[in-house]
JSON list of C-alpha atoms in Angstrom, two decimals:
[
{"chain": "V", "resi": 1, "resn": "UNK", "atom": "CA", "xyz": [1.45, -27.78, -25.78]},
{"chain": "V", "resi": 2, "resn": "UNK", "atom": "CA", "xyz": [0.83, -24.24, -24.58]},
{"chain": "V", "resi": 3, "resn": "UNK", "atom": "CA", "xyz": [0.76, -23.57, -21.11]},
{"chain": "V", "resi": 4, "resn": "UNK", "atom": "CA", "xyz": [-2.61, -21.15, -19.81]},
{"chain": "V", "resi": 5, "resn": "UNK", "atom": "CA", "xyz": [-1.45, -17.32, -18.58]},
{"chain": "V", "resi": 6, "resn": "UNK", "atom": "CA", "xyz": [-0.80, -16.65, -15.73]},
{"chain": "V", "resi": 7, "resn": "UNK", "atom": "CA", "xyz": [-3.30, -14.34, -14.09]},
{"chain": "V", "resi": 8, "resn": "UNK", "atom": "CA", "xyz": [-1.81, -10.58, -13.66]},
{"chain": "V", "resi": 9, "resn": "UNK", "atom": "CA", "xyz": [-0.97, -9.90, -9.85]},
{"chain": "V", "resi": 10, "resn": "UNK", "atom": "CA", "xyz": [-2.83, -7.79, -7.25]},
{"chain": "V", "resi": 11, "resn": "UNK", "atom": "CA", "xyz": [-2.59, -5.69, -4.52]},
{"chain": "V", "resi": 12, "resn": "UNK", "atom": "CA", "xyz": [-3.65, -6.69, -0.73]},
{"chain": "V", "resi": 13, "resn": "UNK", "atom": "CA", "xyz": [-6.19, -5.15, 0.59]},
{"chain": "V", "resi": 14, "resn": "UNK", "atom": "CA", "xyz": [-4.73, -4.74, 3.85]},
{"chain": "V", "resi": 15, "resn": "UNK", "atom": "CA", "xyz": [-1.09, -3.70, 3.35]},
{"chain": "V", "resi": 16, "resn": "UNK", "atom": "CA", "xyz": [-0.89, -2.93, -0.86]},
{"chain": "V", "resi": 17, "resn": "UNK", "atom": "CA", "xyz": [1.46, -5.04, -1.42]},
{"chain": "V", "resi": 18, "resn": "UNK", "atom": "CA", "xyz": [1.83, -7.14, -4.87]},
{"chain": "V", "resi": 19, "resn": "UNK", "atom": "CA", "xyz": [0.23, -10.87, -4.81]},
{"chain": "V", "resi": 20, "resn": "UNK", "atom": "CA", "xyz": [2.12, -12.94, -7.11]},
{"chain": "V", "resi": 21, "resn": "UNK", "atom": "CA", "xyz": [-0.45, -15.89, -8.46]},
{"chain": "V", "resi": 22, "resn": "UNK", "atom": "CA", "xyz": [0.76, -19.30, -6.97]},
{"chain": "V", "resi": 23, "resn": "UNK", "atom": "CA", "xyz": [-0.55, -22.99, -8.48]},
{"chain": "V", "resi": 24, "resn": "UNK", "atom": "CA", "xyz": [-2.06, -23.66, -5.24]},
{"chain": "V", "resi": 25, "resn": "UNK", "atom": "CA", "xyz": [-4.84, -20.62, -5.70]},
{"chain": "V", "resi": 26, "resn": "UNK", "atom": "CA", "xyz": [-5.60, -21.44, -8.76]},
{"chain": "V", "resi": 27, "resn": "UNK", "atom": "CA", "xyz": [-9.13, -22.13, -8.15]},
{"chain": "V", "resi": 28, "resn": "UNK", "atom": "CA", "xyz": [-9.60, -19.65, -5.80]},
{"chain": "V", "resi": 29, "resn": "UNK", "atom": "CA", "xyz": [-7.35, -16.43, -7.02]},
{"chain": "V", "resi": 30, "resn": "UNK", "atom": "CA", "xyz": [-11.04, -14.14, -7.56]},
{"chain": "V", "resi": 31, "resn": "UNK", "atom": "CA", "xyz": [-11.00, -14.54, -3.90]},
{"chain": "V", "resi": 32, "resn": "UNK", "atom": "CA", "xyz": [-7.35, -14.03, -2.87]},
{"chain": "V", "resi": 33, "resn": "UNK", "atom": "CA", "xyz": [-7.22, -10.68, -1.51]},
{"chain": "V", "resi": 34, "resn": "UNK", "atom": "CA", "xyz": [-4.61, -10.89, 1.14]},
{"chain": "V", "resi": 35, "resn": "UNK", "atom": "CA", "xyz": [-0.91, -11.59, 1.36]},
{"chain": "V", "resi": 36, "resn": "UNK", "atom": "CA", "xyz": [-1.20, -13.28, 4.48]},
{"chain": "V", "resi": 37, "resn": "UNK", "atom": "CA", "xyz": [-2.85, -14.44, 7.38]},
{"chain": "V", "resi": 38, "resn": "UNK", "atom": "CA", "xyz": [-1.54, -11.22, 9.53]},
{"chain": "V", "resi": 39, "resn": "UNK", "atom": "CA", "xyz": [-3.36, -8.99, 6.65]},
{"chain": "V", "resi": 40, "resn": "UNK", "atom": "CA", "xyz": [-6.47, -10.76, 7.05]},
{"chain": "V", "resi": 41, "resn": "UNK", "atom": "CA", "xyz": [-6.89, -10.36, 10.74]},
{"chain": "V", "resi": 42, "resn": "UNK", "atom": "CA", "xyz": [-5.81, -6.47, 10.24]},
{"chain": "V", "resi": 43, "resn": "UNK", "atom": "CA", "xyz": [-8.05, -5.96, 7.18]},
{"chain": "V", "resi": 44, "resn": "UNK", "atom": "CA", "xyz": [-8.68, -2.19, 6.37]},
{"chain": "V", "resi": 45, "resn": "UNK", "atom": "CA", "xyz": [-9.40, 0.46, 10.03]},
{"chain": "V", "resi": 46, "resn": "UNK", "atom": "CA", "xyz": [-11.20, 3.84, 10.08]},
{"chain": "V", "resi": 47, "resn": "UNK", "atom": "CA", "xyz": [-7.61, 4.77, 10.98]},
{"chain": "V", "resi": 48, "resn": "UNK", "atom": "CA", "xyz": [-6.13, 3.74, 7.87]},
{"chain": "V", "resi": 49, "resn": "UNK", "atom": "CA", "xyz": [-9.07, 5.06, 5.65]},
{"chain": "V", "resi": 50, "resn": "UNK", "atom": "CA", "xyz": [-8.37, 8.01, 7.80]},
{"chain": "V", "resi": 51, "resn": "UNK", "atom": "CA", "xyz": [-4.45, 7.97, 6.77]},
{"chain": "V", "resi": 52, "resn": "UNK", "atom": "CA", "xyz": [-5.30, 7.20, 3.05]},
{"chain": "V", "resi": 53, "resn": "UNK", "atom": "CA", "xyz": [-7.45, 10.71, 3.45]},
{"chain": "V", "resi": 54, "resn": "UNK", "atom": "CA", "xyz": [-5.00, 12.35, 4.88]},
{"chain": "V", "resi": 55, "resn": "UNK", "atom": "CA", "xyz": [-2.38, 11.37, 1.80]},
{"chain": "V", "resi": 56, "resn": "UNK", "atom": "CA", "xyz": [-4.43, 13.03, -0.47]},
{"chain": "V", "resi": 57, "resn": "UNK", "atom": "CA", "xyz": [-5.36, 16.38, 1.51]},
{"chain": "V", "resi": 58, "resn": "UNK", "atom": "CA", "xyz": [-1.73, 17.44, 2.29]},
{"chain": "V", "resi": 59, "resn": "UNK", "atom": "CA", "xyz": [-0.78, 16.18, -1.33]},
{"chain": "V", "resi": 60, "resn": "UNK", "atom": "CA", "xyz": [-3.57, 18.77, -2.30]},
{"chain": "V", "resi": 61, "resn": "UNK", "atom": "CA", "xyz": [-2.12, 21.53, -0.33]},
{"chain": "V", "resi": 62, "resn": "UNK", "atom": "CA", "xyz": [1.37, 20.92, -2.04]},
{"chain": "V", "resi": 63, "resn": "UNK", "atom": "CA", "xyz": [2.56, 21.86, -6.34]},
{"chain": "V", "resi": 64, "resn": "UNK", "atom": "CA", "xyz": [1.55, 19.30, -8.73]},
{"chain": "V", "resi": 65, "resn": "UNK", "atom": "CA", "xyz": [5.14, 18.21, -8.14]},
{"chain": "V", "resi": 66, "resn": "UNK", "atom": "CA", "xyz": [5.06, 18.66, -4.19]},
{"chain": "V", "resi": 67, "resn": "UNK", "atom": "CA", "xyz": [6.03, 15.62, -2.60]},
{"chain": "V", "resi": 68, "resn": "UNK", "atom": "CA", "xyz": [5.31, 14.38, 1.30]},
{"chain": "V", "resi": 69, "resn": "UNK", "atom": "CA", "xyz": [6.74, 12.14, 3.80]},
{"chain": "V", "resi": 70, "resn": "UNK", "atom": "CA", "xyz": [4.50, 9.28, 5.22]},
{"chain": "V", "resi": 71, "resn": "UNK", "atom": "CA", "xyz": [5.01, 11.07, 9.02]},
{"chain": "V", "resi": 72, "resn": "UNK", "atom": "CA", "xyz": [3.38, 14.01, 7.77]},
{"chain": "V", "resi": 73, "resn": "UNK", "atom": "CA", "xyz": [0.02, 12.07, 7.52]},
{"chain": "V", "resi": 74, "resn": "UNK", "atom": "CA", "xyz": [0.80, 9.93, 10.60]},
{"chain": "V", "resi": 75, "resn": "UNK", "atom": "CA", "xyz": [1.12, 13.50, 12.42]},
{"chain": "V", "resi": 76, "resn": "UNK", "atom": "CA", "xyz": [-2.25, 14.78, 11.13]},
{"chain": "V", "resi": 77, "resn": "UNK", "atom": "CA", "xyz": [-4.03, 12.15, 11.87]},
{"chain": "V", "resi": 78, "resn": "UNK", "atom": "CA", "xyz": [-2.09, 10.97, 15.34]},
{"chain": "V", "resi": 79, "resn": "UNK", "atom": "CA", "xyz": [-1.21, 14.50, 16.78]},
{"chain": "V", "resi": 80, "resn": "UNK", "atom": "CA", "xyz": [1.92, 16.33, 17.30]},
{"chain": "V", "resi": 81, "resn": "UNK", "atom": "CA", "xyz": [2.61, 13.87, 20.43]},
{"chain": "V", "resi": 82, "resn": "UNK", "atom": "CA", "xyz": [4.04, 10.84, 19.89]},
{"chain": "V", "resi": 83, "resn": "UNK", "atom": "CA", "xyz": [1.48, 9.09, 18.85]},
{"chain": "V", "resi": 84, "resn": "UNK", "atom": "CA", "xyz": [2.04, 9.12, 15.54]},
{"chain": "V", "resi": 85, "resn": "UNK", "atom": "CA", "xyz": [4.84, 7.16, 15.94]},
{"chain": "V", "resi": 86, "resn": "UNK", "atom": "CA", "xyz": [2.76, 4.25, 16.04]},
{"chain": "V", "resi": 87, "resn": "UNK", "atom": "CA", "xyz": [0.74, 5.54, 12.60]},
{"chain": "V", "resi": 88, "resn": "UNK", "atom": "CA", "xyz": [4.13, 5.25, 10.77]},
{"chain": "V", "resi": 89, "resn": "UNK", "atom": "CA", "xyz": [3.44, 1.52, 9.10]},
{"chain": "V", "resi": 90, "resn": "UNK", "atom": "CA", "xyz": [0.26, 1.96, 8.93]},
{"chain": "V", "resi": 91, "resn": "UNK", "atom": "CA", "xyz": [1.10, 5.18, 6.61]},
{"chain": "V", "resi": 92, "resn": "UNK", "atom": "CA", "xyz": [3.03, 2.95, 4.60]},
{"chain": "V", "resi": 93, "resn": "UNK", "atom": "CA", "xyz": [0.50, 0.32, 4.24]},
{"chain": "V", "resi": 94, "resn": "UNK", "atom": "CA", "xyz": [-1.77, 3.31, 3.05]},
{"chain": "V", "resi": 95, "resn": "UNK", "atom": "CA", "xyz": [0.52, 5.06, 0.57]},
{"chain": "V", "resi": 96, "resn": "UNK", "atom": "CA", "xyz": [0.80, 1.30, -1.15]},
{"chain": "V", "resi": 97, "resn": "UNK", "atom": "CA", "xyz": [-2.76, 0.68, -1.14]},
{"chain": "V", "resi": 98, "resn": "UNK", "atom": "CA", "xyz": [-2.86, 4.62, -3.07]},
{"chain": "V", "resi": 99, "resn": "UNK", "atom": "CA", "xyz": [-0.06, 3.15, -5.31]},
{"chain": "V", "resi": 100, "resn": "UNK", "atom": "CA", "xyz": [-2.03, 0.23, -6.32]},
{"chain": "V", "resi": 101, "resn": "UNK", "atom": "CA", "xyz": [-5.20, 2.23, -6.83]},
{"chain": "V", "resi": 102, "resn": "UNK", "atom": "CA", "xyz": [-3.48, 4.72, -9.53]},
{"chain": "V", "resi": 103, "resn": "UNK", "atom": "CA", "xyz": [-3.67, 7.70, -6.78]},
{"chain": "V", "resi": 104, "resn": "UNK", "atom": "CA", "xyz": [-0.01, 7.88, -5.69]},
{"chain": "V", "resi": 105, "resn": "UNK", "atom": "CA", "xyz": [3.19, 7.26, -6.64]},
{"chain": "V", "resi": 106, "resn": "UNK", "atom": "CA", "xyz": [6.26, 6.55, -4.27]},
{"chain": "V", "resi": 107, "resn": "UNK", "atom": "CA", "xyz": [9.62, 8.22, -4.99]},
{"chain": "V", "resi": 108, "resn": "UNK", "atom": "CA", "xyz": [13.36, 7.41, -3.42]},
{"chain": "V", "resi": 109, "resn": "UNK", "atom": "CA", "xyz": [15.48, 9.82, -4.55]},
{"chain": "V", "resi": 110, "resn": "UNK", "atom": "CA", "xyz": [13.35, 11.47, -6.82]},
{"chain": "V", "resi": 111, "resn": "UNK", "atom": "CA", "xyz": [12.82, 8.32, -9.03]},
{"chain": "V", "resi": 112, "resn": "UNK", "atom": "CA", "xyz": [9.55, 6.37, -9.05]},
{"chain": "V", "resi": 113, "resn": "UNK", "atom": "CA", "xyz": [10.13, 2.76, -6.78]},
{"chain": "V", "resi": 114, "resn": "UNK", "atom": "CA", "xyz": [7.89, 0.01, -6.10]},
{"chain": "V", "resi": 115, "resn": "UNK", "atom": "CA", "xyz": [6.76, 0.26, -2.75]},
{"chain": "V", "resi": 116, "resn": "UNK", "atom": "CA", "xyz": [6.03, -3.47, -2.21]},
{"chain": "V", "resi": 117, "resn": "UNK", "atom": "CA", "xyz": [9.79, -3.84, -2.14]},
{"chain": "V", "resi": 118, "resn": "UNK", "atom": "CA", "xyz": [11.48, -0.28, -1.33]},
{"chain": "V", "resi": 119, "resn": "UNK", "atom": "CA", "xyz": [13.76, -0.07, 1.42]},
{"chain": "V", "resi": 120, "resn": "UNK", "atom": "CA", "xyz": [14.21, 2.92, 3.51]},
{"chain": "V", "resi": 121, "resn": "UNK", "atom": "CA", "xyz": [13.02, 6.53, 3.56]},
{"chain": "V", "resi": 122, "resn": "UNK", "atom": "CA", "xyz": [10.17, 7.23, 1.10]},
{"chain": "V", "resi": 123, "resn": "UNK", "atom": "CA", "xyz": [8.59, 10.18, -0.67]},
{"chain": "V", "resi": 124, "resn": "UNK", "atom": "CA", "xyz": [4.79, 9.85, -2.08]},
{"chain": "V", "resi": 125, "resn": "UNK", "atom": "CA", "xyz": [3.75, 12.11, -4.82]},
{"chain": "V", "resi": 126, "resn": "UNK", "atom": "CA", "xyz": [0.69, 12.59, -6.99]},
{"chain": "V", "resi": 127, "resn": "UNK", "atom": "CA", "xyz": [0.37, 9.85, -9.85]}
]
């Protein structure tokens, strides 16, 4: 007896993360398109649009091999106070949404990670 494929993950809308299929959405997984409850409350802001926008100018103003740091779009779009502090996950959650849309890729020590699971500082470059 062969056993049906399993459906190829996806990416959350709200935070980019990877959604691994699971037998319990197994009617519903065209419809999954958050990794939890606290995603689906958060969805997708002006601010993060704002911070996905951001990404792509200053990777723009950089070398095709130019990299950034996720505080460099928190500061553009939350000001040189600190503000921005606060943008700092949400950055994140942008730079994986990016990743999962073929924009982006995220670096650690010059090697390409996945950022659903990378721990520490990160780098985001042009895909």
């Amino acid at each position: 007896m062969t056993r049906p494929s399993t459906p190829e993950p996806e990416a959350c809308a709200s935070c980019g993360r990877t959604i691994e299929w699971r037998k319990k959405w197994e009617r519903d997984w065209d419809q999954v398109r958050y990794c939890s409850s606290a995603c689906r409350r958060h969805g997708v802001t002006d601010t993060d649009r704002a911070l996905e926008a951001s990404i792509l100018d200053l990777l723009a103003a950089r070398s095709r091999a130019g990299t950034i740091c996720p505080s460099e779009a928190a500061r553009a779009v939350g000001g040189e106070g600190d503000e921005w502090r606060e943008l700092m996950e949400p950055a994140g959650r942008a730079a994986r949404r990016q990743v999962a849309a073929g924009e982006v890729e995220v670096t650690q020590g010059g090697k390409v990670v996945d950022p659903s699971t990378a721990k520490g500082p990160i780098r985001i470059r042009r895909a």
